[in-house]
Every structure is written in C-alpha cells, then in structure tokens.
Tab-separated table of C-alpha atoms (C1' of nucleotides) in Angstrom:
chain	number	residue	atom	x	y	z
A	1	MET	CA	-0.036	-0.020	-0.003
A	2	GLY	CA	1.395	3.435	-0.929
A	3	TYR	CA	0.583	6.732	0.487
A	4	LEU	CA	-2.921	8.012	-0.172
A	5	TYR	CA	-1.815	10.626	-2.560
A	6	PHE	CA	-0.077	8.087	-4.920
A	7	VAL	CA	-1.648	5.790	-7.376
A	8	LYS	CA	-0.693	2.151	-7.660
A	9	PHE	CA	0.940	1.390	-10.983
A	10	GLU	CA	-1.497	-1.457	-11.842
A	11	GLU	CA	-4.385	0.767	-11.439
A	12	ALA	CA	-2.745	3.605	-13.399
A	13	GLU	CA	-1.877	1.161	-16.113
A	14	GLU	CA	-5.396	-0.156	-16.255
A	15	LYS	CA	-6.953	3.295	-16.431
A	16	PHE	CA	-4.629	4.432	-19.140
A	17	ILE	CA	-5.294	1.339	-21.298
A	18	GLN	CA	-9.079	1.711	-20.758
A	19	GLY	CA	-9.031	5.445	-21.397
A	20	TRP	CA	-7.069	5.144	-24.544
A	21	GLY	CA	-9.281	2.478	-25.746
A	22	GLN	CA	-12.213	4.626	-25.070
A	23	LEU	CA	-10.770	7.560	-26.940
A	24	GLY	CA	-10.092	5.324	-30.067
A	25	ALA	CA	-13.655	3.941	-29.924
A	26	SER	CA	-15.147	7.334	-30.056
A	27	TRP	CA	-13.056	8.085	-33.140
A	28	GLY	CA	-14.195	4.945	-34.912
A	29	ILE	CA	-11.122	2.959	-34.176
A	30	ASN	CA	-11.588	-0.582	-32.756
A	31	ARG	CA	-11.338	-0.442	-28.917
A	32	THR	CA	-9.039	-3.458	-28.755
A	33	MET	CA	-6.742	-1.985	-31.302
A	34	SER	CA	-6.338	1.115	-29.171
A	35	GLN	CA	-5.911	-0.912	-26.077
A	36	ILE	CA	-3.144	-2.855	-27.688
A	37	ASN	CA	-1.509	0.358	-28.758
A	38	ALA	CA	-1.729	1.741	-25.152
A	39	LEU	CA	-0.191	-1.474	-23.820
A	40	LEU	CA	2.662	-1.305	-26.165
A	41	LEU	CA	3.180	2.365	-25.619
A	42	ILE	CA	3.838	1.927	-21.874
A	43	SER	CA	5.660	-1.382	-22.108
A	44	THR	CA	9.446	-1.156	-21.770
A	45	GLN	CA	9.996	-4.150	-24.064
A	46	PRO	CA	8.301	-5.681	-27.095
A	47	LEU	CA	5.558	-8.068	-26.267
A	48	SER	CA	4.453	-11.292	-27.838
A	49	THR	CA	0.851	-12.177	-28.944
A	50	ASP	CA	0.664	-14.299	-25.713
A	51	ASP	CA	1.685	-11.463	-23.578
A	52	ILE	CA	-0.989	-9.252	-25.180
A	53	MET	CA	-3.653	-11.886	-24.874
A	54	ALA	CA	-2.845	-12.432	-21.192
A	55	LYS	CA	-2.657	-8.718	-20.352
A	56	LEU	CA	-5.872	-7.698	-22.166
A	57	ASN	CA	-7.736	-10.880	-21.673
A	58	ILE	CA	-8.520	-11.475	-25.446
A	59	SER	CA	-8.394	-14.296	-27.755
A	60	ARG	CA	-5.511	-15.221	-30.096
A	61	GLY	CA	-7.484	-14.273	-33.202
A	62	ASN	CA	-8.496	-10.900	-31.822
A	63	ALA	CA	-4.937	-10.095	-30.782
A	64	ASN	CA	-3.474	-11.152	-34.064
A	65	MET	CA	-5.936	-9.252	-36.188
A	66	ASN	CA	-5.509	-5.904	-34.288
A	67	VAL	CA	-1.756	-6.180	-33.991
A	68	ARG	CA	-1.788	-6.659	-37.783
A	69	GLU	CA	-4.011	-3.590	-38.234
A	70	LEU	CA	-1.689	-1.437	-36.038
A	71	ILE	CA	1.314	-2.714	-38.107
A	72	SER	CA	-0.580	-1.712	-41.417
A	73	TRP	CA	-1.025	1.812	-39.877
A	74	GLY	CA	2.738	1.930	-39.193
A	75	VAL	CA	2.102	2.516	-35.511
A	76	VAL	CA	3.501	-0.967	-34.346
A	77	ARG	CA	6.526	-2.961	-35.514
A	78	LYS	CA	7.709	-6.418	-35.115
A	79	SER	CA	10.908	-7.468	-33.474
A	80	PHE	CA	12.617	-10.837	-32.936
A	81	LYS	CA	14.622	-12.244	-30.143
A	82	PRO	CA	17.519	-14.618	-31.025
A	83	GLY	CA	16.659	-18.168	-30.359
A	84	ASP	CA	12.931	-17.519	-30.179
A	85	ARG	CA	10.595	-18.203	-32.899
A	86	LYS	CA	7.824	-15.929	-31.539
A	87	GLU	CA	7.091	-12.471	-32.962
A	88	TYR	CA	7.428	-9.438	-30.527
A	89	PHE	CA	5.675	-6.149	-31.036
A	90	TYR	CA	6.531	-2.649	-30.016
A	91	SER	CA	4.989	0.601	-30.662
A	92	VAL	CA	6.368	3.933	-32.167
A	93	LYS	CA	6.656	5.945	-29.128
A	94	ASP	CA	6.953	9.477	-30.406
A	95	MET	CA	3.436	10.928	-29.971
A	96	TRP	CA	3.781	13.240	-32.834
A	97	GLU	CA	4.883	10.531	-35.170
A	98	ILE	CA	1.764	8.571	-34.145
A	99	ALA	CA	-0.375	11.569	-34.787
A	100	ARG	CA	1.153	11.840	-38.258
A	101	LEU	CA	0.681	8.180	-38.998
A	102	VAL	CA	-2.945	8.186	-37.911
A	103	SER	CA	-3.768	11.338	-39.689
A	104	LYS	CA	-2.023	10.003	-42.839
A	105	GLU	CA	-4.232	6.841	-42.686
A	106	ARG	CA	-7.464	8.624	-42.014
A	107	LYS	CA	-6.702	11.116	-44.861
A	108	ARG	CA	-6.390	8.146	-47.225
A	109	ARG	CA	-9.428	6.445	-45.897
A	110	GLU	CA	-11.933	9.402	-45.494
A	111	LEU	CA	-10.776	12.642	-47.030
A	112	GLU	CA	-9.831	11.166	-50.286
A	113	PRO	CA	-13.180	9.312	-50.783
A	114	LEU	CA	-14.980	12.548	-49.780
A	115	LEU	CA	-13.075	14.524	-52.420
A	116	THR	CA	-13.737	11.844	-55.016
A	117	MET	CA	-17.603	12.012	-54.188
A	118	LEU	CA	-17.515	15.843	-54.502
A	119	GLN	CA	-15.875	15.560	-57.895
A	120	GLU	CA	-18.568	13.201	-59.068
A	121	VAL	CA	-21.250	15.493	-57.942
A	122	ARG	CA	-19.807	18.695	-59.427
A	123	ASP	CA	-21.422	18.568	-62.752
A	124	VAL	CA	-25.086	18.285	-61.698
A	125	GLU	CA	-27.417	19.617	-64.369
A	126	GLY	CA	-30.053	22.223	-63.945
A	127	SER	CA	-30.312	25.804	-62.932
A	128	SER	CA	-33.152	25.656	-60.304
A	129	GLU	CA	-32.688	27.075	-56.864
A	130	GLN	CA	-32.329	23.587	-55.601
A	131	VAL	CA	-29.476	22.825	-57.929
A	132	LYS	CA	-27.872	26.201	-57.181
A	133	GLU	CA	-27.952	25.598	-53.540
A	134	PHE	CA	-26.582	22.071	-54.008
A	135	LYS	CA	-23.718	23.398	-55.958
A	136	ARG	CA	-22.948	26.242	-53.464
A	137	VAL	CA	-22.966	23.695	-50.513
A	138	THR	CA	-20.884	21.051	-52.142
A	139	ARG	CA	-18.276	23.621	-53.360
A	140	ASP	CA	-18.044	24.903	-49.821
A	141	VAL	CA	-17.512	21.503	-48.529
A	142	GLU	CA	-14.896	20.922	-51.142
A	143	LYS	CA	-13.064	24.064	-50.017
A	144	VAL	CA	-13.021	23.146	-46.467
A	145	ALA	CA	-11.928	19.573	-47.202
A	146	LYS	CA	-9.160	20.769	-49.464
A	147	LYS	CA	-7.917	23.088	-46.746
A	148	ALA	CA	-8.023	20.226	-44.175
A	149	ASP	CA	-6.113	18.240	-46.720
A	150	SER	CA	-3.397	20.754	-46.929
A	151	MET	CA	-3.235	21.052	-43.198
A	152	LEU	CA	-2.790	17.372	-42.916
A	153	ASP	CA	-0.021	17.467	-45.562
A	154	LEU	CA	1.661	20.156	-43.517
A	155	ILE	CA	1.396	18.117	-40.344
A	156	GLY	CA	2.825	15.159	-42.319
A	157	LYS	CA	5.889	17.185	-43.347
A	158	LEU	CA	6.884	19.326	-40.206
A	159	ASP	CA	8.007	17.694	-37.104
A	160	GLY	CA	5.739	18.244	-34.040
A	161	ASN	CA	7.715	20.838	-32.146
A	162	ARG	CA	8.194	22.997	-35.135
A	163	PHE	CA	4.548	22.747	-36.150
A	164	PHE	CA	3.086	23.658	-32.737
A	165	LYS	CA	5.685	26.363	-32.037
A	166	TRP	CA	4.854	27.853	-35.306
A	167	LEU	CA	1.180	27.419	-34.703
A	168	MET	CA	1.157	28.960	-31.292
A	169	LYS	CA	3.370	31.970	-31.965
A	170	LYS	CA	0.408	34.382	-31.675
B	1	MET	CA	-32.426	12.920	-69.736
B	2	GLY	CA	-29.452	15.240	-69.747
B	3	TYR	CA	-26.224	15.005	-71.648
B	4	LEU	CA	-23.915	12.164	-70.762
B	5	TYR	CA	-21.430	14.586	-69.152
B	6	PHE	CA	-23.933	15.897	-66.643
B	7	VAL	CA	-25.284	14.205	-63.521
B	8	LYS	CA	-28.932	14.149	-62.502
B	9	PHE	CA	-29.802	16.147	-59.459
B	10	GLU	CA	-31.479	13.222	-57.733
B	11	GLU	CA	-28.431	11.093	-58.181
B	12	ALA	CA	-26.064	13.811	-56.981
B	13	GLU	CA	-28.186	14.477	-53.891
B	14	GLU	CA	-28.260	10.823	-53.087
B	15	LYS	CA	-24.549	10.487	-53.455
B	16	PHE	CA	-23.821	13.500	-51.223
B	17	ILE	CA	-26.172	12.278	-48.566
B	18	GLN	CA	-24.746	8.783	-48.630
B	19	GLY	CA	-21.063	10.140	-48.713
B	20	TRP	CA	-21.703	12.561	-45.836
B	21	GLY	CA	-23.407	9.821	-43.844
B	22	GLN	CA	-20.306	7.619	-44.486
B	23	LEU	CA	-17.802	10.237	-43.486
B	24	GLY	CA	-19.729	10.780	-40.126
B	25	ALA	CA	-19.919	7.077	-39.462
B	26	SER	CA	-16.146	6.676	-39.758
B	27	TRP	CA	-15.702	9.513	-37.289
B	28	GLY	CA	-18.048	7.797	-34.729
B	29	ILE	CA	-21.028	9.951	-35.576
B	30	ASN	CA	-24.353	8.137	-36.152
B	31	ARG	CA	-24.765	7.729	-39.930
B	32	THR	CA	-28.501	8.867	-39.890
B	33	MET	CA	-27.510	12.005	-37.889
B	34	SER	CA	-25.010	12.858	-40.662
B	35	GLN	CA	-27.441	12.051	-43.368
B	36	ILE	CA	-30.106	14.302	-41.877
B	37	ASN	CA	-27.425	16.988	-41.570
B	38	ALA	CA	-26.512	16.541	-45.367
B	39	LEU	CA	-30.129	16.701	-46.349
B	40	LEU	CA	-30.707	19.936	-44.453
B	41	LEU	CA	-27.494	21.407	-45.802
B	42	ILE	CA	-28.652	21.038	-49.427
B	43	SER	CA	-32.249	21.897	-48.794
B	44	THR	CA	-33.319	25.388	-49.740
B	45	GLN	CA	-36.061	25.504	-47.153
B	46	PRO	CA	-36.530	24.079	-43.620
B	47	LEU	CA	-37.841	20.598	-43.449
B	48	SER	CA	-40.359	18.852	-41.183
B	49	THR	CA	-39.856	15.574	-39.453
B	50	ASP	CA	-42.210	13.991	-41.929
B	51	ASP	CA	-40.135	15.487	-44.936
B	52	ILE	CA	-37.017	13.885	-43.345
B	53	MET	CA	-38.773	10.626	-42.700
B	54	ALA	CA	-39.920	10.427	-46.274
B	55	LYS	CA	-36.593	11.507	-47.928
B	56	LEU	CA	-34.332	9.274	-45.858
B	57	ASN	CA	-36.837	6.426	-45.434
B	58	ILE	CA	-36.456	6.320	-41.685
B	59	SER	CA	-38.915	6.048	-38.798
B	60	ARG	CA	-40.409	8.891	-36.738
B	61	GLY	CA	-38.419	7.887	-33.608
B	62	ASN	CA	-35.201	7.802	-35.549
B	63	ALA	CA	-35.702	11.054	-37.185
B	64	ASN	CA	-36.784	12.848	-33.999
B	65	MET	CA	-33.916	11.547	-32.086
B	66	ASN	CA	-31.204	12.517	-34.504
B	67	VAL	CA	-32.685	15.875	-35.272
B	68	ARG	CA	-32.587	16.598	-31.497
B	69	GLU	CA	-28.999	15.423	-31.348
B	70	LEU	CA	-28.104	17.790	-34.195
B	71	ILE	CA	-29.807	20.633	-32.342
B	72	SER	CA	-27.914	19.821	-29.218
B	73	TRP	CA	-24.635	20.220	-31.183
B	74	GLY	CA	-25.884	23.508	-32.415
B	75	VAL	CA	-25.667	22.440	-36.136
B	76	VAL	CA	-29.520	22.407	-36.764
B	77	ARG	CA	-32.123	24.838	-35.574
B	78	LYS	CA	-35.880	25.047	-35.513
B	79	SER	CA	-38.235	27.288	-37.409
B	80	PHE	CA	-41.958	27.712	-37.536
B	81	LYS	CA	-44.307	28.528	-40.251
B	82	PRO	CA	-47.269	30.832	-39.509
B	83	GLY	CA	-50.473	28.894	-39.145
B	84	ASP	CA	-48.641	25.491	-38.949
B	85	ARG	CA	-48.105	23.569	-35.855
B	86	LYS	CA	-45.275	21.513	-37.320
B	87	GLU	CA	-41.718	22.239	-36.324
B	88	TYR	CA	-39.324	22.663	-39.334
B	89	PHE	CA	-35.632	22.293	-39.188
B	90	TYR	CA	-32.721	23.941	-40.980
B	91	SER	CA	-29.061	23.577	-40.848
B	92	VAL	CA	-26.230	26.073	-40.174
B	93	LYS	CA	-24.849	26.420	-43.618
B	94	ASP	CA	-21.402	27.890	-42.936
B	95	MET	CA	-19.032	24.957	-43.187
B	96	TRP	CA	-16.506	26.687	-41.039
B	97	GLU	CA	-19.185	27.285	-38.379
B	98	ILE	CA	-20.176	23.587	-38.507
B	99	ALA	CA	-16.524	22.504	-38.061
B	100	ARG	CA	-16.252	24.717	-35.120
B	101	LEU	CA	-19.479	23.459	-33.517
B	102	VAL	CA	-18.357	19.851	-34.069
B	103	SER	CA	-14.838	20.362	-32.706
B	104	LYS	CA	-16.211	22.121	-29.754
B	105	GLU	CA	-18.602	19.219	-28.946
B	106	ARG	CA	-15.868	16.588	-29.429
B	107	LYS	CA	-13.493	18.573	-27.367
B	108	ARG	CA	-15.882	18.480	-24.522
B	109	ARG	CA	-16.717	14.770	-25.010
B	110	GLU	CA	-13.299	13.353	-25.630
B	111	LEU	CA	-10.333	15.725	-24.968
B	112	GLU	CA	-11.607	16.736	-21.624
B	113	PRO	CA	-12.129	13.153	-20.286
B	114	LEU	CA	-8.693	12.254	-21.647
B	115	LEU	CA	-6.994	15.088	-19.734
B	116	THR	CA	-8.885	14.063	-16.642
B	117	MET	CA	-7.688	10.546	-16.955
B	118	LEU	CA	-4.166	11.697	-17.434
B	119	GLN	CA	-4.371	13.834	-14.270
B	120	GLU	CA	-5.617	10.800	-12.395
B	121	VAL	CA	-2.726	8.835	-13.519
B	122	ARG	CA	0.086	11.416	-13.078
B	123	ASP	CA	1.080	10.492	-9.453
B	124	VAL	CA	1.772	6.768	-9.924
B	125	GLU	CA	4.079	5.587	-7.201
B	126	GLY	CA	7.413	3.799	-7.778
B	127	SER	CA	10.737	4.332	-9.593
B	128	SER	CA	11.077	1.169	-11.590
B	129	GLU	CA	11.842	1.324	-15.281
B	130	GLN	CA	8.292	0.402	-15.796
B	131	VAL	CA	6.857	3.335	-13.794
B	132	LYS	CA	9.440	5.737	-15.441
B	133	GLU	CA	8.337	4.713	-18.872
B	134	PHE	CA	4.695	5.092	-17.862
B	135	LYS	CA	5.317	8.613	-16.660
B	136	ARG	CA	7.198	9.542	-19.643
B	137	VAL	CA	4.601	8.240	-22.080
B	138	THR	CA	1.578	9.739	-20.198
B	139	ARG	CA	3.356	13.081	-19.949
B	140	ASP	CA	3.916	13.023	-23.748
B	141	VAL	CA	0.359	12.235	-24.327
B	142	GLU	CA	-0.692	15.019	-22.160
B	143	LYS	CA	1.547	17.501	-23.980
B	144	VAL	CA	0.143	16.548	-27.323
B	145	ALA	CA	-3.388	16.525	-25.995
B	146	LYS	CA	-2.917	20.081	-24.464
B	147	LYS	CA	-1.509	21.295	-27.781
B	148	ALA	CA	-4.544	19.915	-29.674
B	149	ASP	CA	-6.705	21.605	-27.029
B	150	SER	CA	-5.089	25.004	-27.622
B	151	MET	CA	-5.399	24.450	-31.416
B	152	LEU	CA	-9.174	23.744	-30.979
B	153	ASP	CA	-9.614	26.844	-28.997
B	154	LEU	CA	-7.879	28.876	-31.548
B	155	ILE	CA	-10.212	27.369	-34.211
B	156	GLY	CA	-13.091	28.261	-31.915
B	157	LYS	CA	-12.084	31.873	-31.870
B	158	LEU	CA	-10.858	32.725	-35.272
B	159	ASP	CA	-13.163	32.730	-38.270
B	160	GLY	CA	-12.458	30.240	-41.038
B	161	ASN	CA	-10.917	32.449	-43.669
B	162	ARG	CA	-8.579	34.073	-41.213
B	163	PHE	CA	-7.495	30.788	-39.775
B	164	PHE	CA	-6.592	29.167	-42.932
B	165	LYS	CA	-5.006	32.266	-44.473
B	166	TRP	CA	-2.892	32.490	-41.288
B	167	LEU	CA	-2.184	28.687	-41.428
B	168	MET	CA	-1.263	28.665	-45.046
B	169	LYS	CA	1.033	31.776	-45.308
B	170	LYS	CA	4.225	29.760	-45.664
C	1	DT	C1'	10.611	-35.357	-44.125
C	2	DA	C1'	8.356	-34.990	-39.831
C	3	DT	C1'	6.986	-32.480	-36.079
C	4	DA	C1'	6.672	-28.779	-33.018
C	5	DA	C1'	6.201	-24.022	-32.652
C	6	DC	C1'	4.179	-20.655	-34.112
C	7	DT	C1'	0.659	-17.434	-37.058
C	8	DT	C1'	-3.383	-16.742	-39.738
C	9	DT	C1'	-8.091	-17.398	-41.143
C	10	DC	C1'	-12.962	-17.514	-40.763
C	11	DA	C1'	-17.595	-19.258	-39.475
C	12	DA	C1'	-20.132	-19.026	-35.519
C	13	DT	C1'	-21.355	-16.416	-31.536
C	14	DA	C1'	-21.528	-12.574	-28.589
C	15	DC	C1'	-22.006	-7.930	-27.967
C	16	DT	C1'	-23.117	-3.113	-29.187
C	17	DT	C1'	-25.580	0.187	-31.508
C	18	DT	C1'	-29.257	1.792	-34.178
C	19	DT	C1'	-33.843	1.659	-35.575
C	20	DT	C1'	-38.607	0.829	-35.235
C	21	DG	C1'	-43.308	1.853	-34.151
C	22	DA	C1'	-46.863	2.062	-30.979
C	23	DA	C1'	-48.124	4.360	-26.721
C	24	DA	C1'	-47.622	8.170	-23.927
C	25	DG	C1'	-47.064	12.999	-23.529
C	26	DT	C1'	-47.888	17.764	-24.910
C	27	DT	C1'	-49.925	21.729	-27.079
C	28	DT	C1'	-53.266	24.386	-29.672
C	29	DA	C1'	-57.550	25.881	-31.131
C	30	DA	C1'	-62.347	25.406	-31.395
D	1	DT	C1'	-62.950	20.508	-21.862
D	2	DT	C1'	-61.946	17.863	-25.723
D	3	DA	C1'	-60.105	16.314	-29.662
D	4	DA	C1'	-56.873	16.731	-33.262
D	5	DA	C1'	-52.083	17.632	-34.430
D	6	DC	C1'	-48.112	17.069	-33.282
D	7	DT	C1'	-43.577	15.455	-30.410
D	8	DT	C1'	-41.257	12.397	-27.478
D	9	DT	C1'	-40.179	8.058	-25.318
D	10	DC	C1'	-38.757	3.588	-24.841
D	11	DA	C1'	-39.008	-1.642	-25.117
D	12	DA	C1'	-38.371	-4.864	-28.531
D	13	DA	C1'	-36.192	-6.047	-32.908
D	14	DA	C1'	-32.821	-5.541	-36.450
D	15	DA	C1'	-28.548	-4.486	-38.059
D	16	DG	C1'	-23.924	-3.908	-37.529
D	17	DT	C1'	-19.402	-4.780	-35.378
D	18	DA	C1'	-16.142	-7.279	-32.650
D	19	DT	C1'	-14.558	-11.587	-30.709
D	20	DT	C1'	-13.763	-16.292	-30.174
D	21	DG	C1'	-11.503	-20.551	-30.861
D	22	DA	C1'	-10.518	-24.395	-33.479
D	23	DA	C1'	-8.699	-25.687	-37.844
D	24	DA	C1'	-5.694	-24.597	-41.550
D	25	DG	C1'	-1.493	-22.690	-42.841
D	26	DT	C1'	3.534	-21.661	-42.369
D	27	DT	C1'	8.206	-21.972	-40.892
D	28	DA	C1'	12.356	-23.532	-38.465
D	29	DT	C1'	14.872	-27.233	-36.753
D	30	DA	C1'	15.996	-31.843	-35.570
DNA sequence: TATAACTTTCAATACTTTTTGAAAGTTTAA
DNA sequence: TTAAACTTTCAAAAAGTATTGAAAGTTATA
C-alpha cells in the first residue's frame, strides 16, 4: 500500500489502457486495437501475442488481427529475439509521429473518398434554386475539405515541435 | 435525360447524402444523424420531421432523435411557419461554423475526459523502469493533448478564412 | 521429411448500436 | 374541456461490429 496521494501502478496502467481504448472507440477505431497500442506504448520491451492476450484478456484471433492492423497503420512494428521463434511487437513511441501516421491513414481512408464524391457530384445539371444551392454547398464542403487536406499534408511534413511552435506564436 | 457529361440532381443528392453519412460514421457519428445534416444542408427551405422521414426512409423515432441530437450540437435549428403547428428544421450552412461546432462538442466529450484521466494517473508511485516509462509516455500524451486543445480553442475563436489564411502563409 | 512452434483465417457467436413503431405525452384551437 | 395535431419516449427487434477458438497454414529445426 502506498501513500494515499499516490496511485498504484497497476491501477494507473489499467486506467490508461481503458481510457486510450475509449478514446479510440469514439473516433471510430476498434477499441481493442487502441488498447493494444496503449499497452505497447507503456511497455518497456516488445510483447508477444501471448503477452498481449494475457494482459488484455482477449483471444488469439483478436490479438493477431488488431496487431496486424496496427502494423498496417505503421504504429506498431515487429521484433525478434535470438533463439526464439515468436514475434514480438513494439509501438512507435513518439506521439507526434503517431499523430502523423494516424492522420495519414485517415486522410487516405476518409478525406480522399470525400473529395472523389464531391468531384462526381460537381457537374449536376439544372439551374433551379435547388441545384444552385446544392452546388453552393458542395463547393463549400470541397473548399473546407481541401484546406483540411493541406493542413494534414503540412502536419505530415513538419516535425511536431516546429509545427506547434509555429502554430502557437500568436 | 441530360447530356452524358452531366449528372442528374437526384443522383447527385443521393450521393452527397450517402457520402456525408459515411464520413460521419467513420468519425464515430451516427450515420443517420450525418445524413439528416446533409439533407438539411442542401435543402433550400426548412424541412419537417415528415419530410425527413420520407426523404431518408426512416422512422419517426429515428428522425426525432437524430434531429434533436443535431440541435444539441448547435448544427441544426428549429423554425416555424405561421398557421402551421409542425416544427421545421434547417442547418447552419457555413461549413466553418459547422467545423467549429463539431470540434467544440468533441473537445468536450473526448479531449476533456482524456485530460482528466491523465491527471488521475500522474502520481503513480514507484521508480522502476516500468513506472518511469509510464510517466514518460503519459506526460507526452498530455503534452500533445494540450496542444490539440489549444489548437481547437484557436479554431473556436478565429473565423475560417482568417484561420486558414494564417495557417497557409508559408 | 516430420514435427513442433508458431501465425493466420474464418464461420459461428456474442456484444453493441441503431432503428422501429406504437403508446404516452404535450400543445393548440375550437 | 376535448379532440386533433403534433412530439417524445422507450422496449423490442434488427442491423452492424467485434470476438472467439478451433482448424488450416506456415516456418524452422531436428
């Protein structure tokens, strides 16, 4: 038992993993995937599938699938131990790098389909008020989407400190 | 029938509504809620619950619930027609204003709980490598979260054109 | 090659979220 | 008041998503 003021590691760990999972879930990312990410973030060494299964109480299939998804996002990587056939996994630890990887992936998955859709819808025929309004709105959406797109590109290029320093100077 | 190059309004409308719904869904926003938003965005006049039900082929309960949610986000408002007891709904049309309202809501729902959790986890006891790593990571997360928080505040204060002009100058 | 150690797949199941629609609630106007 | 016009609620059903676990697949080494 520690002093009242302090928090036990196991509790803190649990809270962090759950909280990160919840955050992911509310952004449309599989909760287990976020939890694995959290677990690997705070782990001092790479973990095996069995470690992850044990710690998060999940099945092999689930662990495998979500680790693979994290790898495809570039957020998690494999490592090997000499004389051991198991795969071990570790997370990119630089938060800014993670933010970049995630925004890159989401840009690809969401922004690009949106822009494609807006393209397809540009040349609607007619000159009624309805059609005029439709064109006005979709062009506006396109404008904002393209700006968001450039912003994400910028984030992708600059490193974190520079970006925020530059962003926050008045 | 129009020329091949052009797109029929009804098709374009449908595509826009579906696409906007899809985008919302992948950001953890109820698909129907996004679709109603899309419908009201491109509508030249306020629509009643029955209009929305008919256009999107959804039940009264569903329409009511999601319109109310949009109102609570500040994205949709009520209007009334003289001599008509029905409520009519219209959307904020300024995309930048919508982006602000949405980011404000999500900040409240997600960023704030995250920061609270990180607070709760700050004072973990111990000096093992494990604990050190945990502190390092959670402080990093806090740093990025707070920067995101300031950025959202900034977005909330500036208007769209100014923000992007300022963001994009070099 | 055979086998043990591991990873991947995927149909079935469990869980979560959304939607429905009928009943209850509210408001307006005659 | 009362009745019609409307809105809201909410339990049950449907739809969508995530998870399981056993079987199939792969790889290393004896």
